[in-house]
Coordinates of C-alpha atoms in Angstrom, one line a residue:
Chain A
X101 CA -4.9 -2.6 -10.4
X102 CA -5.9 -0.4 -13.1
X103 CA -6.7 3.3 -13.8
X104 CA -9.8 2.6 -12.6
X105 CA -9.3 1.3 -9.3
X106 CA -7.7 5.1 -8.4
X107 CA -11.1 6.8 -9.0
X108 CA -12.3 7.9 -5.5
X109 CA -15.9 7.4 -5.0
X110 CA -18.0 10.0 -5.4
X111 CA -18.8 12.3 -1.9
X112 CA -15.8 10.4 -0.7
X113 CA -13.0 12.6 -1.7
X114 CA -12.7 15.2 1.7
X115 CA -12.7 12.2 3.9
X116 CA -9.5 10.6 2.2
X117 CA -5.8 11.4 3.5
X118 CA -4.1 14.2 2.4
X119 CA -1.5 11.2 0.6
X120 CA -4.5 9.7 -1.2
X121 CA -5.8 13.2 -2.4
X122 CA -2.1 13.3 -4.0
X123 CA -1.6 10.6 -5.5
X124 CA -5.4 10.6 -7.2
X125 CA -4.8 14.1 -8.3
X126 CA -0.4 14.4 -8.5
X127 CA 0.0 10.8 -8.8
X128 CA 2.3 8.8 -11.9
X129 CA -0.6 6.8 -12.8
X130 CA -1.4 6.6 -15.8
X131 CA 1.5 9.4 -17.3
X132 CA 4.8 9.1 -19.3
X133 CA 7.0 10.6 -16.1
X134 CA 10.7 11.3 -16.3
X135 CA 13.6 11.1 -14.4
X136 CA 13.6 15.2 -14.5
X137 CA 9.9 15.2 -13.0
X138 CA 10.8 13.4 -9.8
X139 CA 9.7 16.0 -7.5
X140 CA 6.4 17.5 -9.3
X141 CA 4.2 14.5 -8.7
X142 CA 3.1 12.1 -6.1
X143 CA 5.8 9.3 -6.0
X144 CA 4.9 5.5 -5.4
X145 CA 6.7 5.5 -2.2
X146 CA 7.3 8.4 0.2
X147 CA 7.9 7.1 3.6
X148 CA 9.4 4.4 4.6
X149 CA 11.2 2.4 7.5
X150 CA 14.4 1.9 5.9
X151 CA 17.7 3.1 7.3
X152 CA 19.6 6.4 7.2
X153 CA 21.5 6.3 4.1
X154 CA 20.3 3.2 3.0
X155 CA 20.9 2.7 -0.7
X156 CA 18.5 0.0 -1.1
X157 CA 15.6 2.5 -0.4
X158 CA 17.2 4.8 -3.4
X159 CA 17.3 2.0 -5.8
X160 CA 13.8 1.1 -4.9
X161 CA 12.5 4.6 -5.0
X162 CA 14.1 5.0 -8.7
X163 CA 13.4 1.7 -9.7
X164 CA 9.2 2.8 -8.9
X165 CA 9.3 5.9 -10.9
X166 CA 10.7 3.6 -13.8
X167 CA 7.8 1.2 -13.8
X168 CA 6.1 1.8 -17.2
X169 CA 2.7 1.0 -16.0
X170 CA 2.5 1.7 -12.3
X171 CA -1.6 1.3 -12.3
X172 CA -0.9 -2.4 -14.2
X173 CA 1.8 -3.5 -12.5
X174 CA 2.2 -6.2 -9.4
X175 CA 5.3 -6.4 -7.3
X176 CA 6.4 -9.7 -5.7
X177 CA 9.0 -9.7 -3.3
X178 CA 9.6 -11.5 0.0
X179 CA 11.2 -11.6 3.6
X180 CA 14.5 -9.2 3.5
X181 CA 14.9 -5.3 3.7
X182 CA 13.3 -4.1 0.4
X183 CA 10.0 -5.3 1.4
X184 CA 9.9 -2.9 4.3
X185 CA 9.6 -0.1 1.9
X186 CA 8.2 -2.0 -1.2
X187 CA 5.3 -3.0 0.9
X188 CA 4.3 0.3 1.7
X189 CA 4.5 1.7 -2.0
X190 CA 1.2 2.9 -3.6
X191 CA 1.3 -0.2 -5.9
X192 CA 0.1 -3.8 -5.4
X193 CA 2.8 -6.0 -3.4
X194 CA 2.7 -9.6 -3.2
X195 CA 4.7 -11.1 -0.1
X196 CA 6.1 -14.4 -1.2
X197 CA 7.4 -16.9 0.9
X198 CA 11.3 -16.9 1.2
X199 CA 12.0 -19.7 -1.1
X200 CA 8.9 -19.2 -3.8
X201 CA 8.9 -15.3 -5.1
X202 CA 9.6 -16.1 -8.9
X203 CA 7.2 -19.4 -8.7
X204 CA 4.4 -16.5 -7.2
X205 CA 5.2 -14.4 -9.8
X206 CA 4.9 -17.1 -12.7
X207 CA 1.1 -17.9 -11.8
X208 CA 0.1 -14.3 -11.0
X209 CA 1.9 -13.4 -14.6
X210 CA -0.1 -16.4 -16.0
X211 CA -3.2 -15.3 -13.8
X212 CA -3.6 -11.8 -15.5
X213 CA -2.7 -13.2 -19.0
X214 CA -5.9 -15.4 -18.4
X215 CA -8.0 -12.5 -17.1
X216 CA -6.8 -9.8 -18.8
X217 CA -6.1 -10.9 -22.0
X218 CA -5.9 -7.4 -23.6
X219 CA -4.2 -5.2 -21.4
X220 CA -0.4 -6.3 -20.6
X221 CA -0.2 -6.2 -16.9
X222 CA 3.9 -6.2 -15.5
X223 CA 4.6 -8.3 -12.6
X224 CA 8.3 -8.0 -11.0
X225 CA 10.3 -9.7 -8.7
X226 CA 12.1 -7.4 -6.7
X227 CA 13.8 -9.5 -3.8
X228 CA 17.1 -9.9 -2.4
X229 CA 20.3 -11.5 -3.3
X230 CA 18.8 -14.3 -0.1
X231 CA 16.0 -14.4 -1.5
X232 CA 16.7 -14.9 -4.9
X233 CA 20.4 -16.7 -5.4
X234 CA 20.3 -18.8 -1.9
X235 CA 16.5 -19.6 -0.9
X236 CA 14.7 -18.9 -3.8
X237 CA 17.1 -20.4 -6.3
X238 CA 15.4 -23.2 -7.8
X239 CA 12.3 -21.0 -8.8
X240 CA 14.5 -18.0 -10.0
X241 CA 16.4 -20.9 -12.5
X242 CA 13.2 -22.9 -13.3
X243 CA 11.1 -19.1 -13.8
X244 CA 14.1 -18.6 -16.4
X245 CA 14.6 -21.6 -18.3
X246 CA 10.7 -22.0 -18.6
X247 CA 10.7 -18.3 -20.5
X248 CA 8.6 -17.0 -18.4
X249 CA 7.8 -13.3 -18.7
X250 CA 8.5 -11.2 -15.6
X251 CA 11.3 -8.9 -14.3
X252 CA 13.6 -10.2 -11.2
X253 CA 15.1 -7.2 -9.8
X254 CA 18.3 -8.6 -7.5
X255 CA 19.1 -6.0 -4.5
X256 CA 22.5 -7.1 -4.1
X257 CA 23.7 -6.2 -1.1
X258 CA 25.6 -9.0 -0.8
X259 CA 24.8 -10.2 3.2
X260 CA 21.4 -11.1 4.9
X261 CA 21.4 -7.6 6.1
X262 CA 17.8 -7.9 7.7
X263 CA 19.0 -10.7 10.4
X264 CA 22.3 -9.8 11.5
X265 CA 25.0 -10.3 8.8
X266 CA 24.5 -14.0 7.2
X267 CA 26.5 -14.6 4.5
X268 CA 24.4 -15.4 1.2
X269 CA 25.7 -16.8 -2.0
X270 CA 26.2 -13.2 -3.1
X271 CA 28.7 -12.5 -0.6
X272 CA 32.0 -11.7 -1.9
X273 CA 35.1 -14.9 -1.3
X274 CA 37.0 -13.6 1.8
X275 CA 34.4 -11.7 2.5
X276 CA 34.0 -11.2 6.7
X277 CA 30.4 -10.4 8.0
X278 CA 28.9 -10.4 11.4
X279 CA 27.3 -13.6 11.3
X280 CA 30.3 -15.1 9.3
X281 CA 33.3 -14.8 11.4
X282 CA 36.0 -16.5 9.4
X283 CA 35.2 -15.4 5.9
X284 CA 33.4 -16.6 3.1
X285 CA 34.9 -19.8 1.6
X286 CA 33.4 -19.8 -1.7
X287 CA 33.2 -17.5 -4.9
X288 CA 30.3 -15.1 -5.3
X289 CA 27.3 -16.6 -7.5
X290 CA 27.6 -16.1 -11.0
X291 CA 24.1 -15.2 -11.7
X292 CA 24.5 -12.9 -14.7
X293 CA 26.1 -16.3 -16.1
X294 CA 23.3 -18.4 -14.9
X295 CA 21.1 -16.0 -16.7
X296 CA 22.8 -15.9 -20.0
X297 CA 22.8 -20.1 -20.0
X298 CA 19.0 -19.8 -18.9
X299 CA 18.3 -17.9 -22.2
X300 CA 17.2 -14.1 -20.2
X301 CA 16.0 -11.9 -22.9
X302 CA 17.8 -9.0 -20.7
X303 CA 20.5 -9.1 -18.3
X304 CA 21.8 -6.2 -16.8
X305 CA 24.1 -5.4 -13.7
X306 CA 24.5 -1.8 -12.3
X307 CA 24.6 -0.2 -9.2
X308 CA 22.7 2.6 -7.7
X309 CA 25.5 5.6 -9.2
X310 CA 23.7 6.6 -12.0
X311 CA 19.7 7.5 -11.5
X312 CA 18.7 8.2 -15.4
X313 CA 20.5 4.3 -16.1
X314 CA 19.0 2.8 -13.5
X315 CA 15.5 4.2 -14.9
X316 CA 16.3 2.7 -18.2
X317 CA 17.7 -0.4 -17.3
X318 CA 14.8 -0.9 -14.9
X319 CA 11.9 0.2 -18.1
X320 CA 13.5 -1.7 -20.8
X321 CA 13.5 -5.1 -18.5
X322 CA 9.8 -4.5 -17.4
X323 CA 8.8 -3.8 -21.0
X324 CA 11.4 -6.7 -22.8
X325 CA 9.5 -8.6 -20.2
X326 CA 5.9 -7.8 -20.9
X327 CA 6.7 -9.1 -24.6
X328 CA 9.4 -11.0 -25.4
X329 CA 11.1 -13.5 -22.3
X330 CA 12.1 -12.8 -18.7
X331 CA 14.7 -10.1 -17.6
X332 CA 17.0 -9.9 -14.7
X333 CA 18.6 -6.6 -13.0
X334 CA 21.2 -7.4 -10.5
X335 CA 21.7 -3.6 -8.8
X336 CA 24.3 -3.7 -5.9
X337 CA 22.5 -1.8 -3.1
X338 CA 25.2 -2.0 0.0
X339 CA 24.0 -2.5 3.6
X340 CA 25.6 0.0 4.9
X341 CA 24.8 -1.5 8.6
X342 CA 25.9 -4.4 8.0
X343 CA 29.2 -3.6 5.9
X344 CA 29.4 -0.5 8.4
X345 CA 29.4 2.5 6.0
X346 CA 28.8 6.0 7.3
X347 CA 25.7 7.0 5.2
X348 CA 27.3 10.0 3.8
X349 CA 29.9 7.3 1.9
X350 CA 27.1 5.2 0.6
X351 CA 27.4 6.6 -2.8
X352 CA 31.1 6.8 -2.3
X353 CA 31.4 3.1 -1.5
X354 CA 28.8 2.7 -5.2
X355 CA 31.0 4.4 -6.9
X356 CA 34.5 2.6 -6.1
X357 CA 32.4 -0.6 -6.1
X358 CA 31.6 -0.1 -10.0
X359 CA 34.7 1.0 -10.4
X360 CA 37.0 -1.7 -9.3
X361 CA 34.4 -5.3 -10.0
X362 CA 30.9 -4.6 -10.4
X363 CA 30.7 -2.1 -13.5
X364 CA 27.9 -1.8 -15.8
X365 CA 26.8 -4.4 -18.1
X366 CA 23.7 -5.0 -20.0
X367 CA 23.5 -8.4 -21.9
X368 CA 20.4 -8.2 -24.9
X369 CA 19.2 -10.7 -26.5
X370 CA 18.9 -10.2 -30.5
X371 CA 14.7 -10.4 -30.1
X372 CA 14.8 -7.7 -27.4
X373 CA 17.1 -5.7 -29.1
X374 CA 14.6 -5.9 -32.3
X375 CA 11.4 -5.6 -29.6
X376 CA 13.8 -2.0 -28.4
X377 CA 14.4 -1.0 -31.6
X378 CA 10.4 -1.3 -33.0
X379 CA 9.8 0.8 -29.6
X380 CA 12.0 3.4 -29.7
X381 CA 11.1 3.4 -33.6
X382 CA 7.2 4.1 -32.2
X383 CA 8.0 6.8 -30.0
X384 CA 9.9 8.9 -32.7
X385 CA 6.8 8.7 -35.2
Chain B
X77 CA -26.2 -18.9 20.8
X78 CA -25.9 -21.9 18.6
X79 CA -25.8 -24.0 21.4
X80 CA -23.1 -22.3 23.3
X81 CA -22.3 -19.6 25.9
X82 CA -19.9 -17.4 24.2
X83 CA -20.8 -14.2 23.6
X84 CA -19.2 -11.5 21.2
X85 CA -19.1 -8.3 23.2
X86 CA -17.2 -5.3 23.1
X87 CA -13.6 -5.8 24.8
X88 CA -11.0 -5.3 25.9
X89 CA -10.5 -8.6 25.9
X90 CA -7.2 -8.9 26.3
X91 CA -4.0 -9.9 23.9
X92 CA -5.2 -12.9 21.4
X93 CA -8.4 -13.3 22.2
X94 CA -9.9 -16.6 20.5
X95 CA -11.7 -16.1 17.3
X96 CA -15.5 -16.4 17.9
X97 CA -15.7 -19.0 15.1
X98 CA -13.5 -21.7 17.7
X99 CA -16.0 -20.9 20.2
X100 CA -18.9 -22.0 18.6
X101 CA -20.3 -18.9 16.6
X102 CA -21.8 -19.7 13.2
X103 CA -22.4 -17.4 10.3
X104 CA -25.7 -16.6 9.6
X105 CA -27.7 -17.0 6.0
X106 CA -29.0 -14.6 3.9
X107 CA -32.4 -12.7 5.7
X108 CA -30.6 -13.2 9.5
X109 CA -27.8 -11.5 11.1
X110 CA -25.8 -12.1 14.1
X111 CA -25.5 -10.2 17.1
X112 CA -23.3 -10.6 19.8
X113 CA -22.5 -14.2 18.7
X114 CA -26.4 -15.1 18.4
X115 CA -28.4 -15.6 15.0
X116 CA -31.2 -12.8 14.7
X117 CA -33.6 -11.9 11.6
X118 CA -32.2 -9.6 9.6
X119 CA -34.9 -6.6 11.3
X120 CA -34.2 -7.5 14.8
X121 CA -29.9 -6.9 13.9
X122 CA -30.3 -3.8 12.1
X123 CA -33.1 -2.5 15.2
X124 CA -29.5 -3.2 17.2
X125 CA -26.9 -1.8 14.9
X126 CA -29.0 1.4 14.7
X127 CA -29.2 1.5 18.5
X128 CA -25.8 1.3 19.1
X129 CA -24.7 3.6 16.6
X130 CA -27.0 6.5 17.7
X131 CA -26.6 6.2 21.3
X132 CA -22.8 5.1 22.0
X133 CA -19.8 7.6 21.9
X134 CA -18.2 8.7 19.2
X135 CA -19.5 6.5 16.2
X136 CA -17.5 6.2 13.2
X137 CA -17.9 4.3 9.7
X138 CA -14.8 3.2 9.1
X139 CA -15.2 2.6 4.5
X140 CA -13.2 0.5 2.9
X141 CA -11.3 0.2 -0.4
X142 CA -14.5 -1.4 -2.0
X143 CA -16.8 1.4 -1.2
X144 CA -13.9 4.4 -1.2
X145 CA -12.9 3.6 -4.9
X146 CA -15.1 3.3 -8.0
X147 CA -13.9 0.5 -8.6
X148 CA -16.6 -1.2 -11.1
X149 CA -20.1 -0.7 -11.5
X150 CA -22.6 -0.1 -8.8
X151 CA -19.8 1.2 -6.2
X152 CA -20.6 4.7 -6.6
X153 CA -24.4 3.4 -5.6
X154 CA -23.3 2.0 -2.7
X155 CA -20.9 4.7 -1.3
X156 CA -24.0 6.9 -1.9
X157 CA -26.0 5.2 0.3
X158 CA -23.1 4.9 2.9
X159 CA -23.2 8.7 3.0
X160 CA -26.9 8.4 3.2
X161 CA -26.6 6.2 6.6
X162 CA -23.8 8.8 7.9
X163 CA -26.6 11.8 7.3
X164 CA -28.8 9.8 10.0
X165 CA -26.3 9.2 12.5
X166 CA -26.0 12.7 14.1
X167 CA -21.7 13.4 14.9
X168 CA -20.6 10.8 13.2
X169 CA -17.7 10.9 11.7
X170 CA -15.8 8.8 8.2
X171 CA -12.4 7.6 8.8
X172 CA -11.3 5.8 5.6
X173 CA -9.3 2.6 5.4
X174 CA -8.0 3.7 2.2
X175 CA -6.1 0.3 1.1
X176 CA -4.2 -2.6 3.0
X177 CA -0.5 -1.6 2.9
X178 CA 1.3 -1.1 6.2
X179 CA 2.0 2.3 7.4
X180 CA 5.5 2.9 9.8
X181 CA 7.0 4.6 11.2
X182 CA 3.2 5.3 12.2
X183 CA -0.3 6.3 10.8
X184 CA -2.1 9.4 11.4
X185 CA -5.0 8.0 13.8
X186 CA -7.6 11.7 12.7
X187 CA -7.2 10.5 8.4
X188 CA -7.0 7.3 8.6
X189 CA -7.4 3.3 9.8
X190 CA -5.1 1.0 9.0
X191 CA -5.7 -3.0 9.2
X192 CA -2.4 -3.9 10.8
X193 CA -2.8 -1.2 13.7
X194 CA -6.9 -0.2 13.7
X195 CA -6.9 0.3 17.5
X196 CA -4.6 3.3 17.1
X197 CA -7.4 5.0 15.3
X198 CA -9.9 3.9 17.9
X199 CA -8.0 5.0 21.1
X200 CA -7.3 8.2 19.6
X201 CA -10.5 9.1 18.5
X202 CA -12.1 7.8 21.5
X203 CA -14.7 5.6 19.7
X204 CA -17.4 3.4 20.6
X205 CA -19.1 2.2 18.1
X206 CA -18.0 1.7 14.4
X207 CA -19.1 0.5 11.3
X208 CA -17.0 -1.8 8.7
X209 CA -18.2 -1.4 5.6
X210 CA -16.5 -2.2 2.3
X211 CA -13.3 -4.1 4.0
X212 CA -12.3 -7.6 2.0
X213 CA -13.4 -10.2 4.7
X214 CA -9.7 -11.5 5.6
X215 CA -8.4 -8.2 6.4
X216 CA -12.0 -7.6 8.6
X217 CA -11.6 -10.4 10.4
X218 CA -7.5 -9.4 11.7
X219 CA -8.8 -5.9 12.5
X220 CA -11.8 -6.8 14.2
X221 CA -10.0 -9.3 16.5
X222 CA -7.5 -7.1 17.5
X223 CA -11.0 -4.1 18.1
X224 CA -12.0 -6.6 20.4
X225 CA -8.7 -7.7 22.1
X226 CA -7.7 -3.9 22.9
X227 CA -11.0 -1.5 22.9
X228 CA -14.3 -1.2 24.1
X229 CA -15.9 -0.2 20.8
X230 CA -18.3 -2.0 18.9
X231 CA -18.1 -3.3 15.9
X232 CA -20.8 -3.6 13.1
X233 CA -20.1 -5.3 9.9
X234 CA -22.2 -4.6 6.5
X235 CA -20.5 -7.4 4.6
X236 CA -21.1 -8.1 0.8
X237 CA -20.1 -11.6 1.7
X238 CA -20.6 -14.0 4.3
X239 CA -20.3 -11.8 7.9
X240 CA -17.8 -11.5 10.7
X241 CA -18.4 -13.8 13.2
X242 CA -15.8 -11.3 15.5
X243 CA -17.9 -8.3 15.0
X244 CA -20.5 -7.2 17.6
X245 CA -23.4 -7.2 15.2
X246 CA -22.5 -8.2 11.3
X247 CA -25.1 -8.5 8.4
X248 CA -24.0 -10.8 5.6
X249 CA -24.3 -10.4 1.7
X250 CA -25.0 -6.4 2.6
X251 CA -25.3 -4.0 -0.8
X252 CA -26.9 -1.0 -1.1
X253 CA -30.0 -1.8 -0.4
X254 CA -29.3 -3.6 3.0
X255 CA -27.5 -0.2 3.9
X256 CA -30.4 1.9 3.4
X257 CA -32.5 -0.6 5.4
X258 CA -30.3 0.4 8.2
X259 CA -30.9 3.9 7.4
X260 CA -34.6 3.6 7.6
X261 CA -34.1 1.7 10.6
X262 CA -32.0 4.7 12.6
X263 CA -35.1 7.0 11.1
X264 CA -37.4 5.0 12.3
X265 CA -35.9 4.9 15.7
X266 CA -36.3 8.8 15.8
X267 CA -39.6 8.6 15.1
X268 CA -40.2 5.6 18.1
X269 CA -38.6 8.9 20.4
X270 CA -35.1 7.8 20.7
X271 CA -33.4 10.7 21.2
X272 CA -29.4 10.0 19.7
X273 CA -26.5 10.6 21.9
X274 CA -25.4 14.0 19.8
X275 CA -28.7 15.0 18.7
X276 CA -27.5 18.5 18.8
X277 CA -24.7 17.8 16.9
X278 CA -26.1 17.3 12.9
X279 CA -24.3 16.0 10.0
X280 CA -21.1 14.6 9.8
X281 CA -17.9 15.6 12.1
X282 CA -14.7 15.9 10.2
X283 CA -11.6 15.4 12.1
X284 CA -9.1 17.7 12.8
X285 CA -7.1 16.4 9.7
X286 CA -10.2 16.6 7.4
X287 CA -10.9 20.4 8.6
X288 CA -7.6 21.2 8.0
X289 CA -7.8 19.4 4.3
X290 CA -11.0 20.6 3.5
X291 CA -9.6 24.5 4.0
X292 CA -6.8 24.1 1.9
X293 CA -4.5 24.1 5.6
X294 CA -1.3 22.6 5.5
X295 CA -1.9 19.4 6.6
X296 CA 0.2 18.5 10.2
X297 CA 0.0 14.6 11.9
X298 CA -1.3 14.1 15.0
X299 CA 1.3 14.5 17.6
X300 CA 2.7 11.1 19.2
X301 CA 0.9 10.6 22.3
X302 CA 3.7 10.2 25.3

């Protein structure tokens, strides 16, 4: 995608839909957008499948109006909830088999390098904690050690939400879900660990309590990404079907969550700290 | 008919219909076409797309991303002489397939037709005749098989690559120029005496959801049919 690609043709423009019209005219493409001008533009994603009071379709809806680049950015994900709305977003969205998101992402990163070798094109994973600590482990690891440099975006919600209540390696010890009657038996996955041994230029944990953190978490790992090593974001995004909480207590449930074991930590390397520094150093002069 | 029976016409065929290209339907070369599953020259397909379009119900060019966006050089040409070919075809109408992406809880049938429901659009809109033009070829070929399992329209495919076996009548490797040839073709028609289906209705329709856009309206879906 580029700028380009958003110019209707011309004689064409009354016949498009009214969303179309938007976001050519109100869209982010192309602007510096803030969290405080959500609600005067055209957003990514508008309407979507997800359920009532889902905080996976929050995280994903903030997590689009932090992309740096939207009109050079790709978006892999795969089987799971989050694709139901990240499919449907104005922005390219590659569906990757369960098991092989981050090894997509690696040759469609490499892919634009080759063909666009002067304008930095984002690609990020944005999957689930199935798809991206159980079935797509191996690729997730091997994405990391090899350096390469794309975002993976963990929605943790901490179950297979999307098939009835699985347990996944993200699933809390003790933990009792539909499909997992007698409790998990093992710890959760220490993938903020696994990241930091894998060499991650920028780890970060969070959960969807905050929206102006989760915007810059979210920008600094696209942009640590685009030039200095791969960056992880592991956002706890309950399934509130699954975990059976009223959608009014969503937030409520974020909020005790970060409070009593998932908190907010953000792990930089000493490159992407210099890389932060030189930008935010740019953006003052 | 390449040596077999099977013939591409308008449906309903029913659910999973088998793609023409099992059944023996070949893709024609450059300078031919394909109509109904047979290989025609290149005049003798267009003298049938032009038919069709001015004399069954309802046609509609359904553009695709590669036409509707400028995209790279020598788009806006060809969009141009898409509009060109919609002047000709009195009530036609221009029902954009914007991009790809799936649309739920459901799509608007009047603004738009999407790839992973197109005979939504073509139910609603009551249409008999259509024209694909500007569609990547994978995405054609789902849509037009699932035209064909569930509607009676016909499908014509201008394709800048090979053709669509699936489609009714399909021209391969179609740019501008092959467009405008149809365009001569619908004039000339006129001129032979055919008289089109909506001769007294010039230019091109809008729906109800273009009207209301192109007065500055606000903008209400289609209701859900019960």
């Amino acid at each position: 995608m580029a700028l380009r690609t958003l110019q209707v043709s011309p004689g064409f423009m009354r016949f498009m839909p009214k969303e179309y019209q938007d976001l050519v005219e109100k869209g982010p493409f192309g602007r510096k957008l803030k969290l405080s001008d959500l609600g005067t533009y055209k957003e990514l994603l508008e309407e979507h499948p997800m359920c009532e009071g889902c905080a996976m379709a929050f995280f994903i809806r903030l997590a689009l109006t932090a992309l740096p680049a939207p009109e050079h950015t790709v978006i892999v994900g795969t089987a799971g909830c989050g694709r139901l709305s990240l499919s449907q977003a104005a922005i390219p969205f590659v569906y990757g088999n369960y098991c092989d998101t981050n090894g997509v992402a690696t040759g469609i990163k490499r892919g634009l390098a080759l063909r666009f070798p002067d304008q930095p094109k984002d690609v990020v994973v944005i999957a689930g904690d199935g798809g991206l600590s159980d079935i797509g482990f191996s690729q997730v690891m091997h994405g990391w050690f090899r350096q390469e440099k794309f975002t993976t975006v963990m929605l943790d919600n901490e179950v297979y939400g999307n098939t009835g209540g699985q347990e996944s390696g993200m699933t809390k010890r003790g933990e009792v879900v539909k499909m997992a009657p007698i409790g998990k038996q093992f710890e959760k996955i220490d993938m903020i660990g696994l990241a930091k041994t894998a060499g991650v230029a920028y780890i970060a944990r969070l959960t969807p309590t905050n929206p102006s953190r989760i915007i810059s978490t979210i920008r600094k790992a696209v942009l640590i990404a685009r030039e200095v090593g791969p960056t992880y974001v592991q956002a706890y995004t309950s399934c509130n079907i699954e975990y059976s909480i009223p959608p009014e207590k969503v937030l409520e449930d974020a909020r005790q969550v970060e409070k009593e074991r998932y908190g907010f930590l953000e792990i930089i390397s000493d490159e992407a700290k210099a890389f932060l520094a030189a930008q935010d150093a740019a953006h003052r002069e | 008919m390449n040596g077999n029976e099977y013939r591409v016409k308008p449906g309903p065929e029913g659910l999973l219909p088998p793609a023409a290209a099992c059944c023996g339907v070949v893709l024609s070369e450059k300078g031919q076409g394909l109509v109904e599953g047979a290989l025609k020259s290149e005049n003798d397909t267009l003298r049938v797309m032009a038919r069709e379009l001015l004399t069954r119900q309802n046609p509609t060019i359904f553009p695709g991303p590669l036409v509707l966006w400028a995209w790279r050089e020598g788009v806006a040409d060809k969009a141009a002489s898409v509009l060109e070919l919609a002047h000709e075809i009195p009530g036609v109408r221009i029902i954009p397939m914007p991009d790809y992406r799936p649309i739920y809880p459901k799509i608007d049938p009047e603004a738009v037709i999407n790839p992973c429901h197109p005979n939504l659009t073509i139910w609603h809109n009551k249409i008999e005749v259509c024209v694909f033009i500007g569609v990547h070829c994978h995405f054609a070929n789902i849509t037009l098989k699932m035209i064909r399992a569930g509607t009676n329209c016909y499908t014509i495919t201008l394709c800048h690559e090979a053709g669509h076996e699936d489609s009714m009548a399909s021209l391969p490797f179609a740019d501008a120029n092959q467009v405008r040839a149809l365009t001569e073709t619908i004039r000339q028609l006129k001129r032979e005496g055919l008289r089109p289906r909506y001769a007294d209705t010039p230019g091109i329709l809008l729906t109800a959801a273009q009207e209301a856009l192109s007065q500055g309206l606000v903008w209400q879906p289609a209701p859900v049919a019960q």
